Short mmCIF file of C-alpha atoms in Angstrom, two decimals:
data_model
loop_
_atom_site.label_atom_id
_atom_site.label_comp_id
_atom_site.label_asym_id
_atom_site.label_seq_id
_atom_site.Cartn_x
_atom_site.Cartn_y
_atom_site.Cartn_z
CA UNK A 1094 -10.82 -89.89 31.48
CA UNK A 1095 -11.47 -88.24 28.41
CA UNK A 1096 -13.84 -90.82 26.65
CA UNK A 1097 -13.58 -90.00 23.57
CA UNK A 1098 -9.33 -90.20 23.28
CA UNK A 1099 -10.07 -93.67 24.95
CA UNK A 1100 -12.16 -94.52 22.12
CA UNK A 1101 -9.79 -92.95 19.39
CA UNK A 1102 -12.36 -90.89 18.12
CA UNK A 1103 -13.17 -87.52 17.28
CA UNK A 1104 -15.51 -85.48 19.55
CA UNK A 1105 -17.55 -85.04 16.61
CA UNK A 1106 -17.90 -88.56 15.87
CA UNK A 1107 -21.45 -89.91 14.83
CA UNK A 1108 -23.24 -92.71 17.09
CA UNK A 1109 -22.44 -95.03 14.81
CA UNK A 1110 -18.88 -94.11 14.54
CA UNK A 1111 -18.86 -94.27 18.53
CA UNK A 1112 -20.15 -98.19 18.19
CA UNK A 1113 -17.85 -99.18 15.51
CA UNK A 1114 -14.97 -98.03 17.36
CA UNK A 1115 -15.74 -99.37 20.66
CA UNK A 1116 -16.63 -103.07 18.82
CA UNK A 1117 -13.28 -102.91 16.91
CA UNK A 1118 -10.69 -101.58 19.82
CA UNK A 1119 -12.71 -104.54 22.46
CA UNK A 1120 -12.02 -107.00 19.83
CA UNK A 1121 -8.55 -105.65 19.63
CA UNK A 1122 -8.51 -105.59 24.10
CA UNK A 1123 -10.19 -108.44 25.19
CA UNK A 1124 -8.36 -110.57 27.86
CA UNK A 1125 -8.42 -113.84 26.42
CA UNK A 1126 -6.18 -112.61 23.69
CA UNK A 1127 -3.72 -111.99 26.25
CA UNK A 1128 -1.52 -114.07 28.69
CA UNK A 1129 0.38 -112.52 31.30
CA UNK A 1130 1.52 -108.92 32.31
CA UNK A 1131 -0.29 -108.33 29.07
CA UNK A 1132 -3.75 -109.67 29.89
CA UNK A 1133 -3.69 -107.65 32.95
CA UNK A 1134 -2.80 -104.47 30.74
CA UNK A 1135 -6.04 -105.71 28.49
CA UNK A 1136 -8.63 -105.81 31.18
CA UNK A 1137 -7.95 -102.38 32.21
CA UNK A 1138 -7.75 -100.98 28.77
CA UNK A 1139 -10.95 -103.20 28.19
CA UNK A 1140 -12.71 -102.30 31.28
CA UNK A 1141 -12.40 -98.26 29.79
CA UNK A 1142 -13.62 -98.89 26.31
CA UNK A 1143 -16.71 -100.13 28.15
CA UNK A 1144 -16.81 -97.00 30.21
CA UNK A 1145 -16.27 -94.74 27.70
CA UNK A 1146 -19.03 -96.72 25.64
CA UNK A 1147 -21.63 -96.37 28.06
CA UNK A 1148 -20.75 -92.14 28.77
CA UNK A 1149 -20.70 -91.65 24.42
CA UNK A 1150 -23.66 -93.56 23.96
CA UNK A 1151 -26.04 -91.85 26.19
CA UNK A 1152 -26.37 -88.44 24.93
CA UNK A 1153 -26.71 -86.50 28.13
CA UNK A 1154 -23.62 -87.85 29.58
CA UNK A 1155 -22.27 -86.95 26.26
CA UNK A 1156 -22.86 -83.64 26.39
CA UNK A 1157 -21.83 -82.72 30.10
CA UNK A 1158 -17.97 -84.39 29.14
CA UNK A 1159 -18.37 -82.23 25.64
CA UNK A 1160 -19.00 -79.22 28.08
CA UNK A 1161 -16.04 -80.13 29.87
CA UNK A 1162 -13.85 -80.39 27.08
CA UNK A 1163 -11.15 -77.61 26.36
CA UNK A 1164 -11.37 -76.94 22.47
CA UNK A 1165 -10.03 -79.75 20.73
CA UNK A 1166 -6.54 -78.24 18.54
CA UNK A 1167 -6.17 -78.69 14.90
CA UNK A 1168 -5.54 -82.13 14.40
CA UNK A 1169 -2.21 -83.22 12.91
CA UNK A 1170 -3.72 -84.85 10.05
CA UNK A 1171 -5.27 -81.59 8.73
CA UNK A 1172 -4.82 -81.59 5.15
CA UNK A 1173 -1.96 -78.73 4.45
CA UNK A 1174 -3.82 -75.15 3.75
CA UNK A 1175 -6.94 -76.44 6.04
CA UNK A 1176 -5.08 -75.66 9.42
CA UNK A 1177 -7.15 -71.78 9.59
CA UNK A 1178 -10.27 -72.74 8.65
CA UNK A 1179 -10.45 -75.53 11.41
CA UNK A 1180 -8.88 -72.95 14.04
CA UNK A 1181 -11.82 -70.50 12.81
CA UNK A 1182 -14.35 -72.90 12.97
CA UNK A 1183 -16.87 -71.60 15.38
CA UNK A 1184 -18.04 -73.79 18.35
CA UNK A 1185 -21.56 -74.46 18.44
CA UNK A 1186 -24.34 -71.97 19.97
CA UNK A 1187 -27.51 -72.28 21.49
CA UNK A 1188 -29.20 -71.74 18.81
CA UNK A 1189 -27.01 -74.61 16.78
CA UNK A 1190 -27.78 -77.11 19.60
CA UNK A 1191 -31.83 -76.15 19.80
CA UNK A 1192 -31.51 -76.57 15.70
CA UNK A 1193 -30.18 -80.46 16.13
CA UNK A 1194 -32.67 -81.16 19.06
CA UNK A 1195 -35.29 -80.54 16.72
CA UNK A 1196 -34.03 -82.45 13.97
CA UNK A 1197 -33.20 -85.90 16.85
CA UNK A 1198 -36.92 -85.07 17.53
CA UNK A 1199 -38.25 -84.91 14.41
CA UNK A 1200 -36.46 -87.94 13.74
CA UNK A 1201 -37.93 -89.61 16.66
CA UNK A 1202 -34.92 -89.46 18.76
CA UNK A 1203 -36.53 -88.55 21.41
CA UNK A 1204 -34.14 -88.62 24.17
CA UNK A 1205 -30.99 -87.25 22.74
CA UNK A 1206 -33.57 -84.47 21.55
CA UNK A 1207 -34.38 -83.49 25.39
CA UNK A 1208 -30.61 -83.56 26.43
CA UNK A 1209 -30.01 -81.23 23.41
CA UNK A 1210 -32.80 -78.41 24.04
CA UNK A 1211 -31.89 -78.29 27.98
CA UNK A 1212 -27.89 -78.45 26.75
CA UNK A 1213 -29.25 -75.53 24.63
CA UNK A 1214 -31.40 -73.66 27.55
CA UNK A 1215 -28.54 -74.50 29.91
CA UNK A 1216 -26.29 -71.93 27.57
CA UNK A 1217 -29.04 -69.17 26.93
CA UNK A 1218 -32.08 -69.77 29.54
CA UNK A 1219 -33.73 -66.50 27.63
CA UNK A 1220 -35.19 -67.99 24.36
CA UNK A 1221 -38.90 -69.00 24.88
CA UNK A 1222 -39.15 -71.35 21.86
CA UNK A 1223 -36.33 -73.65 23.83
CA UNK A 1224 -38.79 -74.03 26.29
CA UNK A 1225 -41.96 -75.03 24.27
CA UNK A 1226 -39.80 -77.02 22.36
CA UNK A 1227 -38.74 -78.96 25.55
CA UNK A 1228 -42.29 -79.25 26.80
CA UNK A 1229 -43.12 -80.53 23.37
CA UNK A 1230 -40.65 -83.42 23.80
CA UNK A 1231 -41.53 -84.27 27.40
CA UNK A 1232 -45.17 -84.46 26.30
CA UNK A 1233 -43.81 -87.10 23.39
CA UNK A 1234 -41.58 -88.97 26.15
CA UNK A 1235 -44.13 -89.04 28.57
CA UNK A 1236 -42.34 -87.64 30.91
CA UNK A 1237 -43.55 -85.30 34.18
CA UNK A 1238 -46.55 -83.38 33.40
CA UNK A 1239 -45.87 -81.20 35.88
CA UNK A 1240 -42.04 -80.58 34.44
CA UNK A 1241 -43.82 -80.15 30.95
CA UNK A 1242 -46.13 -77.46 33.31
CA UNK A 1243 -42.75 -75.76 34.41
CA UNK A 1244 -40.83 -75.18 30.69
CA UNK A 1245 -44.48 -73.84 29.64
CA UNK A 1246 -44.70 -71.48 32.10
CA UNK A 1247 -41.16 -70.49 31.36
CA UNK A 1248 -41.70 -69.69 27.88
CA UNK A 1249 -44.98 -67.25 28.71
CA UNK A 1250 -42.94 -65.41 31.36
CA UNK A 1251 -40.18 -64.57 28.40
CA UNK A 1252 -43.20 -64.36 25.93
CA UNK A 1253 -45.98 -63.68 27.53
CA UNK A 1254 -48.44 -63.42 24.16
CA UNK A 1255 -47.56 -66.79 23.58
CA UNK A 1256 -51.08 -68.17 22.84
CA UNK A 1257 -50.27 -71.93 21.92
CA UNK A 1258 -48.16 -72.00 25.43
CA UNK A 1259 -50.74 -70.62 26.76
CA UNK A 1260 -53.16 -73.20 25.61
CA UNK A 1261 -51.02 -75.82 26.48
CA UNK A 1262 -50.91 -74.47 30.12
CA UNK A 1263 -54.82 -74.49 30.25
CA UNK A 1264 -55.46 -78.15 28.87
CA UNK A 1265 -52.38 -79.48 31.35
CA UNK A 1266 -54.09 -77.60 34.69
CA UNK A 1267 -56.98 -78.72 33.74
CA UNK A 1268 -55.48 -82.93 33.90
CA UNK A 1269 -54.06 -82.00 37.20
CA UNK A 1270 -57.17 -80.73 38.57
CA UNK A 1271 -56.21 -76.72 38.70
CA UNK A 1272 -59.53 -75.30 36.99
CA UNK A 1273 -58.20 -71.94 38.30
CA UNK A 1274 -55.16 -71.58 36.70
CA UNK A 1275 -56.52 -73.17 33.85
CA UNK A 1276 -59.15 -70.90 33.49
CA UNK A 1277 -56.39 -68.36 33.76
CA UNK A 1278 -54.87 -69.08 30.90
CA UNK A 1279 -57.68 -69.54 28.71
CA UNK A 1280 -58.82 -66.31 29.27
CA UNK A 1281 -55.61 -64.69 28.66
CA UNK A 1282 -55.35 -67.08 25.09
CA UNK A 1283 -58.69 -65.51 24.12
CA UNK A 1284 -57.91 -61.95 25.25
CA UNK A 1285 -54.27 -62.11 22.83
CA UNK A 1286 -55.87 -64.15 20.06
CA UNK A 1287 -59.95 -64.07 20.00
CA UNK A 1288 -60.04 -65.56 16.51
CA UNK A 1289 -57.16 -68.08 17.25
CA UNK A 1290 -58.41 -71.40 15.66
CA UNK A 1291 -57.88 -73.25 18.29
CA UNK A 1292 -59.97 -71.33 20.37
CA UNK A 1293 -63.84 -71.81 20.16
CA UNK A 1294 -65.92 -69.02 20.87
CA UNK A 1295 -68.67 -69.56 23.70
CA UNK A 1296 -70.28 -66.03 23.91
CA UNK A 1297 -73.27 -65.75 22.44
CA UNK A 1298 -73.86 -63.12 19.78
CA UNK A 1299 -73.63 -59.53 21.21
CA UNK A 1300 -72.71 -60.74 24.47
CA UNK A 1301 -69.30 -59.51 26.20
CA UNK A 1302 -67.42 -63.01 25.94
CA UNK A 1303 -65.80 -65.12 28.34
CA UNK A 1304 -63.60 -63.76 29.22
CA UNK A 1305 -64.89 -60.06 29.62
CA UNK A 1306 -67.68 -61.42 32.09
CA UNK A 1307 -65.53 -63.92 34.25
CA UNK A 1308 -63.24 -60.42 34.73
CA UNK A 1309 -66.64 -59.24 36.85
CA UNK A 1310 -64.74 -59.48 40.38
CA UNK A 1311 -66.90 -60.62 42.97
CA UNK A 1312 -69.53 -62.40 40.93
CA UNK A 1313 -70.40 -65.72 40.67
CA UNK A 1314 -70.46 -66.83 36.75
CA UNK A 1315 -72.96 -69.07 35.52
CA UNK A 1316 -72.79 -71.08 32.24
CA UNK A 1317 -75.69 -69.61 29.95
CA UNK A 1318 -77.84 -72.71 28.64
CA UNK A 1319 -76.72 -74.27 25.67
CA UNK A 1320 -72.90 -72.99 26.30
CA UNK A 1321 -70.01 -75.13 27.27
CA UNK A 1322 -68.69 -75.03 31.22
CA UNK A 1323 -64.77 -74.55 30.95
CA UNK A 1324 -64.19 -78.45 31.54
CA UNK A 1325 -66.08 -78.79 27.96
CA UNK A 1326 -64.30 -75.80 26.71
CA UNK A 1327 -60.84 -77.20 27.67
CA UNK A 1328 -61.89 -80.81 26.52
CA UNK A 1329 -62.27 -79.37 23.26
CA UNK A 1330 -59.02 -77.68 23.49
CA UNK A 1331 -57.15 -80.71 24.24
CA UNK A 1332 -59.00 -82.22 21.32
CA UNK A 1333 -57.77 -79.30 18.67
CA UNK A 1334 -54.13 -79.52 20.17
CA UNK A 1335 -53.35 -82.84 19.97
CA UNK A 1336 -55.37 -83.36 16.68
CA UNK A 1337 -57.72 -85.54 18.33
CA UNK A 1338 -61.06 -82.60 18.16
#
């Protein structure tokens, strides 16, 4: 079933568009307007609109039937001399689909923003912003921490002088109790970016940082007096990240 021709709309069609036209063709297909062979034709053509409702109006399902789609033909009602440009019109890319998840998210749609970025990784895995941006939303949603952990950790392997992902990596180990890994990655923030402002410098003056002295293999580290451990330092960081510092 192709949800969209059971709706009589285009596959382009706004969510509002989607509503109006399943309102108008139930009012048009509900069973108690019908006696009959005819009611019996109703309920089934009824009992689709709903389906096709509920598939449109949830914007994952949406997009894995728009996947499935072959490309739609130049309707018969193009206006005469339009018929090439809608044959050339170009289908959408990742980077069109990344482009709208931003603007459902900055809009506050946030879940027809995550089934556009992963529509968008699911068509080109190899852009790191997709992933931050889809870590972004799950962190609005409040969704997995650890899947928000996973796109993060996607976008430093394709870009891995990504301080802010970086960052985000260290304050999210820290809430799930990894001080290793999130130690990890806040050394490797300050090594990229030493005067990032995010970061805050905890080496005293002269001294050979953080970072150089925990890479001292073999050595146990101690917190000089008057300096932050790394659960203050990544406090902080959470603080400066979300705004909240």
């Amino acid at each position: 079933m192709n949800p969209f021709d059971v709706l009589e709309i285009p596959s382009d069609a706004s969510p509002e568009d989607i509503k109006a036209a399943y309102h108008r063709l139930a009012k048009q297909w509900h069973p108690d307007r019908y006696t009959g062979a005819a009611k019996v034709e109703a309920e089934a053509r009824f009992r689709d609109l709903a389906e096709a409702f509920s598939i449109l109006k949830d914007p994952g399902k949406r997009l894995a039937v728009m996947q499935q789609l072959p490309k739609t033909p130049v309707a018969a009602s193009t206006p005469p001399g339009k018929e090439k440009d809608a044959e050339a019109a170009p289908e959408r890319t990742a980077e069109d689909w990344a482009a709208l998840a931003k603007e459902a998210f900055d809009a506050g749609r946030v879940d027809q923003a995550q089934a556009l970025i992963q529509y968008a990784i699911r068509m080109d895995g190899k852009k790191p912003q997709y992933h931050a941006l889809l870590a972004t939303i799950l962190e609005q949603s409040g969704g997995d921490l650890r899947m928000v952990v996973k796109a993060l950790e996607a976008a430093v392997r394709l870009a891995p002088r990504d301080v802010d992902s970086h960052l985000r990596l260290a304050t999210h180990f820290r809430t799930l109790g990894m001080v290793a890994r999130a130690q990890r990655h806040l050394e490797t923030a300050r090594e990229i970016a030493p005067n990032h402002p995010k970061l805050r410098q905890t080496a005293p003056r002269g001294g050979k940082g953080a970072a150089g002295a925990a890479g001292q293999k073999g050595k146990v580290q101690t917190t000089p007096a008057g300096q932050p451990g790394l659960v203050d330092q990544l406090k902080d960081l959470w603080g400066r990240l979300t705004g909240k510092g």
